[in-house]
GROMACS .gro file of C-alpha atoms in nm:
model
  115
    1ARG     CA    1   5.422  -1.391  -1.472
    2ILE     CA    2   5.276  -1.452  -1.801
    3ALA     CA    3   5.331  -1.714  -2.041
    4PRO     CA    4   5.451  -1.686  -2.361
    5ARG     CA    5   5.208  -1.680  -2.635
    6PRO     CA    6   5.221  -2.000  -2.861
    7ALA     CA    7   5.343  -2.042  -3.194
    8PRO     CA    8   5.078  -1.914  -3.455
    9ARG     CA    9   4.937  -2.223  -3.642
   10THR     CA   10   5.032  -2.363  -3.978
   11ALA     CA   11   4.751  -2.344  -4.233
   12ARG     CA   12   4.846  -2.722  -4.300
   13GLN     CA   13   4.813  -2.761  -3.898
   14ALA     CA   14   4.421  -2.480  -3.879
   15ALA     CA   15   4.276  -2.796  -4.170
   16MET     CA   16   4.328  -3.055  -3.924
   17PRO     CA   17   4.063  -3.205  -3.717
   18PHE     CA   18   4.048  -3.052  -3.336
   19GLU     CA   19   4.230  -3.323  -3.105
   20GLY     CA   20   4.217  -3.144  -2.826
   21PRO     CA   21   4.088  -3.215  -2.466
   22VAL     CA   22   3.736  -3.223  -2.556
   23THR     CA   23   3.626  -3.582  -2.571
   24CYS     CA   24   3.217  -3.496  -2.531
   25VAL     CA   25   3.011  -3.175  -2.679
   26GLY     CA   26   2.675  -3.180  -2.651
   27VAL     CA   27   2.374  -2.950  -2.838
   28ILE     CA   28   2.066  -2.844  -2.730
   29GLY     CA   29   1.790  -2.829  -2.997
   30ALA     CA   30   1.764  -3.059  -3.266
   31GLY     CA   31   1.607  -2.857  -3.487
   32HIS     CA   32   1.720  -2.683  -3.830
   33VAL     CA   33   2.001  -2.565  -3.674
   34GLY     CA   34   2.133  -2.780  -3.367
   35GLY     CA   35   2.064  -3.113  -3.589
   36PRO     CA   36   2.330  -3.090  -3.850
   37THR     CA   37   2.522  -2.885  -3.651
   38ALA     CA   38   2.589  -3.178  -3.424
   39VAL     CA   39   2.624  -3.427  -3.745
   40MET     CA   40   2.887  -3.289  -3.886
   41ILE     CA   41   3.074  -3.227  -3.580
   42ALA     CA   42   3.036  -3.605  -3.543
   43ILE     CA   43   3.126  -3.597  -3.911
   44LYS     CA   44   3.440  -3.398  -3.920
   45CYS     CA   45   3.576  -3.503  -3.459
   46PRO     CA   46   3.541  -3.820  -3.499
   47LYS     CA   47   3.713  -3.861  -3.177
   48ILE     CA   48   3.487  -3.653  -2.974
   49ARG     CA   49   3.104  -3.776  -2.848
   50VAL     CA   50   2.860  -3.541  -3.021
   51LEU     CA   51   2.497  -3.605  -2.739
   52VAL     CA   52   2.186  -3.387  -2.905
   53TYR     CA   53   1.912  -3.308  -2.683
   54ASP     CA   54   1.565  -3.187  -2.746
   55ALA     CA   55   1.256  -3.171  -2.517
   56ASP     CA   56   1.073  -3.295  -2.826
   57PRO     CA   57   1.047  -3.650  -2.808
   58ARG     CA   58   0.885  -3.664  -3.165
   59LYS     CA   59   1.199  -3.445  -3.247
   60VAL     CA   60   1.472  -3.724  -3.077
   61SER     CA   61   1.288  -4.036  -3.247
   62ALA     CA   62   1.249  -3.844  -3.586
   63TRP     CA   63   1.665  -3.840  -3.554
   64ASN     CA   64   1.654  -4.174  -3.428
   65GLY     CA   65   1.436  -4.294  -3.730
   66THR     CA   66   1.522  -4.440  -4.068
   67GLU     CA   67   1.477  -4.060  -4.213
   68PRO     CA   68   1.602  -3.740  -4.059
   69PRO     CA   69   1.324  -3.512  -4.030
   70ILE     CA   70   1.543  -3.249  -4.184
   71TYR     CA   71   1.629  -3.194  -4.523
   72GLU     CA   72   1.986  -3.128  -4.672
   73PRO     CA   73   2.142  -3.288  -4.920
   74GLY     CA   74   2.361  -3.590  -4.783
   75LEU     CA   75   2.237  -3.586  -4.453
   76LYS     CA   76   2.086  -3.860  -4.385
   77GLN     CA   77   2.381  -4.101  -4.488
   78LYS     CA   78   2.617  -3.901  -4.256
   79VAL     CA   79   2.319  -3.964  -3.962
   80GLU     CA   80   2.376  -4.303  -4.027
   81ASP     CA   81   2.717  -4.331  -4.063
   82ALA     CA   82   2.788  -4.138  -3.714
   83ARG     CA   83   2.484  -4.240  -3.525
   84GLY     CA   84   2.552  -4.494  -3.218
   85THR     CA   85   2.960  -4.445  -3.297
   86ASN     CA   86   3.039  -4.070  -3.187
   87LEU     CA   87   2.622  -3.944  -3.258
   88TRP     CA   88   2.364  -3.978  -2.978
   89PHE     CA   89   1.984  -3.788  -3.001
   90VAL     CA   90   1.878  -3.780  -2.663
   91SER     CA   91   1.575  -3.673  -2.437
   92ASP     CA   92   1.807  -3.654  -2.082
   93LEU     CA   93   1.911  -3.351  -2.050
   94SER     CA   94   2.094  -3.417  -1.728
   95LYS     CA   95   2.288  -3.659  -1.971
   96VAL     CA   96   2.394  -3.366  -2.202
   97VAL     CA   97   2.461  -3.137  -1.946
   98THR     CA   98   2.654  -3.336  -1.680
   99GLU     CA   99   2.880  -3.540  -1.978
  100ALA     CA  100   2.929  -3.251  -2.247
  101GLU     CA  101   3.254  -3.040  -2.160
  102VAL     CA  102   3.163  -2.792  -2.423
  103ILE     CA  103   2.755  -2.703  -2.515
  104PHE     CA  104   2.629  -2.542  -2.760
  105VAL     CA  105   2.214  -2.402  -2.724
  106ALA     CA  106   2.046  -2.408  -3.075
  107VAL     CA  107   1.696  -2.303  -2.941
  108THR     CA  108   1.407  -2.111  -3.085
  109THR     CA  109   1.425  -1.750  -2.995
  110PRO     CA  110   1.114  -1.627  -2.873
  111LEU     CA  111   1.009  -1.285  -3.058
  112LYS     CA  112   0.828  -1.038  -2.861
  113LYS     CA  113   0.648  -0.701  -2.990
  114ASP     CA  114   0.950  -0.489  -2.897
  115GLY     CA  115   1.232  -0.656  -3.035
   0.00000   0.00000   0.00000
């Protein structure tokens, strides 16, 4: 038996922050895409833990320091607001992979001569 299709979401429901069954999101790669994306997920979804992994310990240290390694207007304040509350930058990949229910991969794609 096929389950009935859920009712369409209203515009108001679509504008509300996600509060589904996901409690932890992982982001692999804390560069120009992964870092700010993780910060905004943490800001917009305060009930969801966000774990951000990077293979470069200097990058993790920079995100955990006083100045984010990337400049975006307002990013520094958002990092300060979320870090340690529901946003963590870590160098332990296994922690992210085992605890996150959803994982975003934001890493550099190597280029090859043939595309």
